XYZ file of C-alpha atoms in Angstrom:
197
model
C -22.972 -97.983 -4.946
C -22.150 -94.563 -3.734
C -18.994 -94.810 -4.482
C -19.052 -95.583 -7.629
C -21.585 -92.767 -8.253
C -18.944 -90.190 -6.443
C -16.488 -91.757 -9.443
C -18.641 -91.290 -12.213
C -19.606 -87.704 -10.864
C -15.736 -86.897 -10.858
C -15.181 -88.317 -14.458
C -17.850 -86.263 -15.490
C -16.425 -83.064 -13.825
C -12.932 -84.129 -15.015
C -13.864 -84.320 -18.495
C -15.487 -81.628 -19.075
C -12.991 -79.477 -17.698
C -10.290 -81.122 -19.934
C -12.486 -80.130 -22.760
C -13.046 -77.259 -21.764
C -9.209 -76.286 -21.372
C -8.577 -78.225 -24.893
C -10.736 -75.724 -26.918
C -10.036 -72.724 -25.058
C -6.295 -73.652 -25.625
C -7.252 -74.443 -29.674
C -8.841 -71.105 -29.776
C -6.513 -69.414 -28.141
C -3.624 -71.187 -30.710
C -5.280 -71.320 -33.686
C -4.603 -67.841 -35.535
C -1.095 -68.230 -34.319
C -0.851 -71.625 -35.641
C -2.306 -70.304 -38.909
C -0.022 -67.944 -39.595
C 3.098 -70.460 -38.361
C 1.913 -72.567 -41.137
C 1.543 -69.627 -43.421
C 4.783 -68.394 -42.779
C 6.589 -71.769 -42.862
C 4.904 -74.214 -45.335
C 2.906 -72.166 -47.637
C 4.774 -69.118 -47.897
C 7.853 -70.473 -49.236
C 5.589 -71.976 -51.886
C 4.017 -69.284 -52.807
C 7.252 -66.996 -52.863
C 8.957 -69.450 -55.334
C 5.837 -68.926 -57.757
C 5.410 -65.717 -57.477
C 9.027 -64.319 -57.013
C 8.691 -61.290 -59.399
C 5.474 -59.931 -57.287
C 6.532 -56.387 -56.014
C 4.256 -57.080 -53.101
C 4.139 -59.980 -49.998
C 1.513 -62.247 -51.617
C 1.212 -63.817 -48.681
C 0.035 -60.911 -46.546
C -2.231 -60.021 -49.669
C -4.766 -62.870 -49.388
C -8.512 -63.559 -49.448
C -10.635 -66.477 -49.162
C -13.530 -67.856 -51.430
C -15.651 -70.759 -50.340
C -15.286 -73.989 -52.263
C -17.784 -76.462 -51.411
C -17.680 -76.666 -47.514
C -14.193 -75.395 -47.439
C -12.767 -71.903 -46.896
C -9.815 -71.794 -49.168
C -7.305 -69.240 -49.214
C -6.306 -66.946 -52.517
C -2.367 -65.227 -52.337
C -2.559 -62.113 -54.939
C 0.644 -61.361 -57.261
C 1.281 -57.909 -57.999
C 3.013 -57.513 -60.694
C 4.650 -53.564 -61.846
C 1.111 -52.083 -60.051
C -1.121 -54.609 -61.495
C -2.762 -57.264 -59.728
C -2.648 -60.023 -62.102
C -1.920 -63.297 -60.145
C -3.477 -65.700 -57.741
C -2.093 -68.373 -55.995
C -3.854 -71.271 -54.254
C -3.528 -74.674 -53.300
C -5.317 -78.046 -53.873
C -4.259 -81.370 -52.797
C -4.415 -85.156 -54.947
C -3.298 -88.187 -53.543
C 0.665 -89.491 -54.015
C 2.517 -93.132 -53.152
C 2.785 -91.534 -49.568
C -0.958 -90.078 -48.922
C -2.185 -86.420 -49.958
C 0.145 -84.385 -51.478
C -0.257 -79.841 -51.556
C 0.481 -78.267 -54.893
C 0.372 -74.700 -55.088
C -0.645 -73.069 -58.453
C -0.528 -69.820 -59.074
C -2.744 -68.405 -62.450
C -1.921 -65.446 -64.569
C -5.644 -64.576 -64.068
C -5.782 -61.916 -67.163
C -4.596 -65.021 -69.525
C -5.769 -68.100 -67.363
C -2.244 -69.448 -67.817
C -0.083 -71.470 -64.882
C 2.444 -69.356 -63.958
C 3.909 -71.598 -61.855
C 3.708 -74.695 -58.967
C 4.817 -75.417 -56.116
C 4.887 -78.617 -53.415
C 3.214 -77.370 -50.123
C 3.148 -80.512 -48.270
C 3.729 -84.403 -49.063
C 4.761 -88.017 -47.768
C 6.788 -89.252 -50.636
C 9.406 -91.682 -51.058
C 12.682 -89.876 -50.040
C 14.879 -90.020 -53.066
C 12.341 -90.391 -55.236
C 8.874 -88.988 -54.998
C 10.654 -86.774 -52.347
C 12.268 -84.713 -55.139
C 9.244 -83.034 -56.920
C 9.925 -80.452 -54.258
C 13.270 -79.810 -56.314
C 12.773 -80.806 -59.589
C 12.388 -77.990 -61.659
C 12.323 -79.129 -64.654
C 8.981 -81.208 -63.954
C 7.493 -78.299 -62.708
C 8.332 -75.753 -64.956
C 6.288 -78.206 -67.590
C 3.126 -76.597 -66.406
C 4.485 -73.107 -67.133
C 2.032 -71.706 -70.040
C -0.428 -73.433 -69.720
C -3.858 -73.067 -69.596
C -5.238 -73.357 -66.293
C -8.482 -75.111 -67.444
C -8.512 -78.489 -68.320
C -6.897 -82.058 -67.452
C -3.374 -81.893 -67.201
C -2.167 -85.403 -67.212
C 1.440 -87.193 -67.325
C 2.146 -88.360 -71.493
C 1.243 -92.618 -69.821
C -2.093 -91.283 -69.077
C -2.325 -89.164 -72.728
C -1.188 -86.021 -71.493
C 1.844 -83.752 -72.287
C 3.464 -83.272 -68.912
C 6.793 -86.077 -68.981
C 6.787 -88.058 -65.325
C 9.521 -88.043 -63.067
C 11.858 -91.071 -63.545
C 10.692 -93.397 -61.223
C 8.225 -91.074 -59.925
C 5.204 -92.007 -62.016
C 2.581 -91.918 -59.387
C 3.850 -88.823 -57.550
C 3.871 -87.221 -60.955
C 0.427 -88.076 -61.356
C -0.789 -87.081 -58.499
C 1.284 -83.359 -59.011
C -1.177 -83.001 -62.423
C -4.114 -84.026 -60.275
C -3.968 -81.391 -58.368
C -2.997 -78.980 -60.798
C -6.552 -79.914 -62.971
C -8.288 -79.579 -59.284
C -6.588 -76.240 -59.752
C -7.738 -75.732 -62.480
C -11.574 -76.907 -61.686
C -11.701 -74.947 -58.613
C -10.291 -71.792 -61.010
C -12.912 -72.348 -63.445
C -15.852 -72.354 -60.753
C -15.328 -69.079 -58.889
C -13.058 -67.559 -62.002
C -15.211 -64.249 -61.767
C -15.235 -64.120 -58.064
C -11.690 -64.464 -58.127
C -10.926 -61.522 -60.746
C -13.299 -59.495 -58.797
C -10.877 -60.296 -55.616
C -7.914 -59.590 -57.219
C -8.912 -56.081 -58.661
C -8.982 -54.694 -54.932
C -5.253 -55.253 -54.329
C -3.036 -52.563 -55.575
C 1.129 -52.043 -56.193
């Protein structure tokens, strides 16, 4: 009996220690690991998008609470005018969530642009939203606002060849985009004036 109280007793010790050391060692990485995922995943996103900005967008950021989430906001400054804002929702695609980012002309409410953050497609397939242009470039114009849907579903956006559900999900997230855009619309203008060129 006593020595299987002396076990129990080092268990204990043992795993609180390792928990200890495992959230220290989160804290201690998580910025870091941030920014690594900044730098690496999102930021070539948002550069493609936002290419013309005379400023780093992703450096020029701020975050708005949606729901229970903190969500990041890249600003576009465009010839001294910040006029752009970048952000990224997620829908589901053949492979599991897929990250758009969309970046909104926020003085017209028009898509300037997306962008494929993260996904699990099909390689060969689904796998090439990330350079399909000309799928992408269907969003260009238009109004941030609103269900944006593939022309199966009654929309206007033409689907991939062969890609129909990744396509889908791509104009999911874009009219989660747009949703989220709609919600905190003045609280993102009001953001976006305190950046300057």
């Amino acid at each position: 009996m006593r020595d299987m109280i002396k076990m129990v007793v080092v268990l204990v010790v043992l795993s609180s220690l390792s928990g200890g050391v495992l959230g220290a060692l989160k804290n201690a990485t998580e910025e870091r690991i941030d920014n690594q995922v900044l730098k690496f995943v999102k930021g070539p996103a948002i550069e493609n998008i936002l290419k013309d900005a005379g400023n780093d967008p992703v450096a020029d950021r701020f975050s708005l609470t949606v729901g229970e989430e903190e969500k990041n906001f890249f600003v576009g400054i465009y010839d001294g005018n910040p006029r752009a804002v970048a952000f990224e929702t997620f829908a589901s695609g053949f492979g599991g969530d897929m990250g758009v980012m969309v970046a909104v002309d926020v003085e017209t409410d028009e898509i300037i642009g997306i962008s494929v953050t993260t996904h699990n497609e099909t390689p060969g397939i689904g796998a090439t939203i990330e350079t399909n242009a000309d799928f992408k470039k269907q969003f260009n114009g238009k109004p941030i606002i609103g269900d944006h849907n593939v022309k199966d579903d009654g929309g206007e956006i033409t689907a991939m060849s062969g890609a129909t559900v990744t396509s889908k999900a791509a104009c999911k997230a874009v009219s989660r985009a747009g949703d989220i855009y709609e919600q905190l619309k003045s609280r993102i203008r009001d953001q976006v004036k305190n950046f300057t060129g």
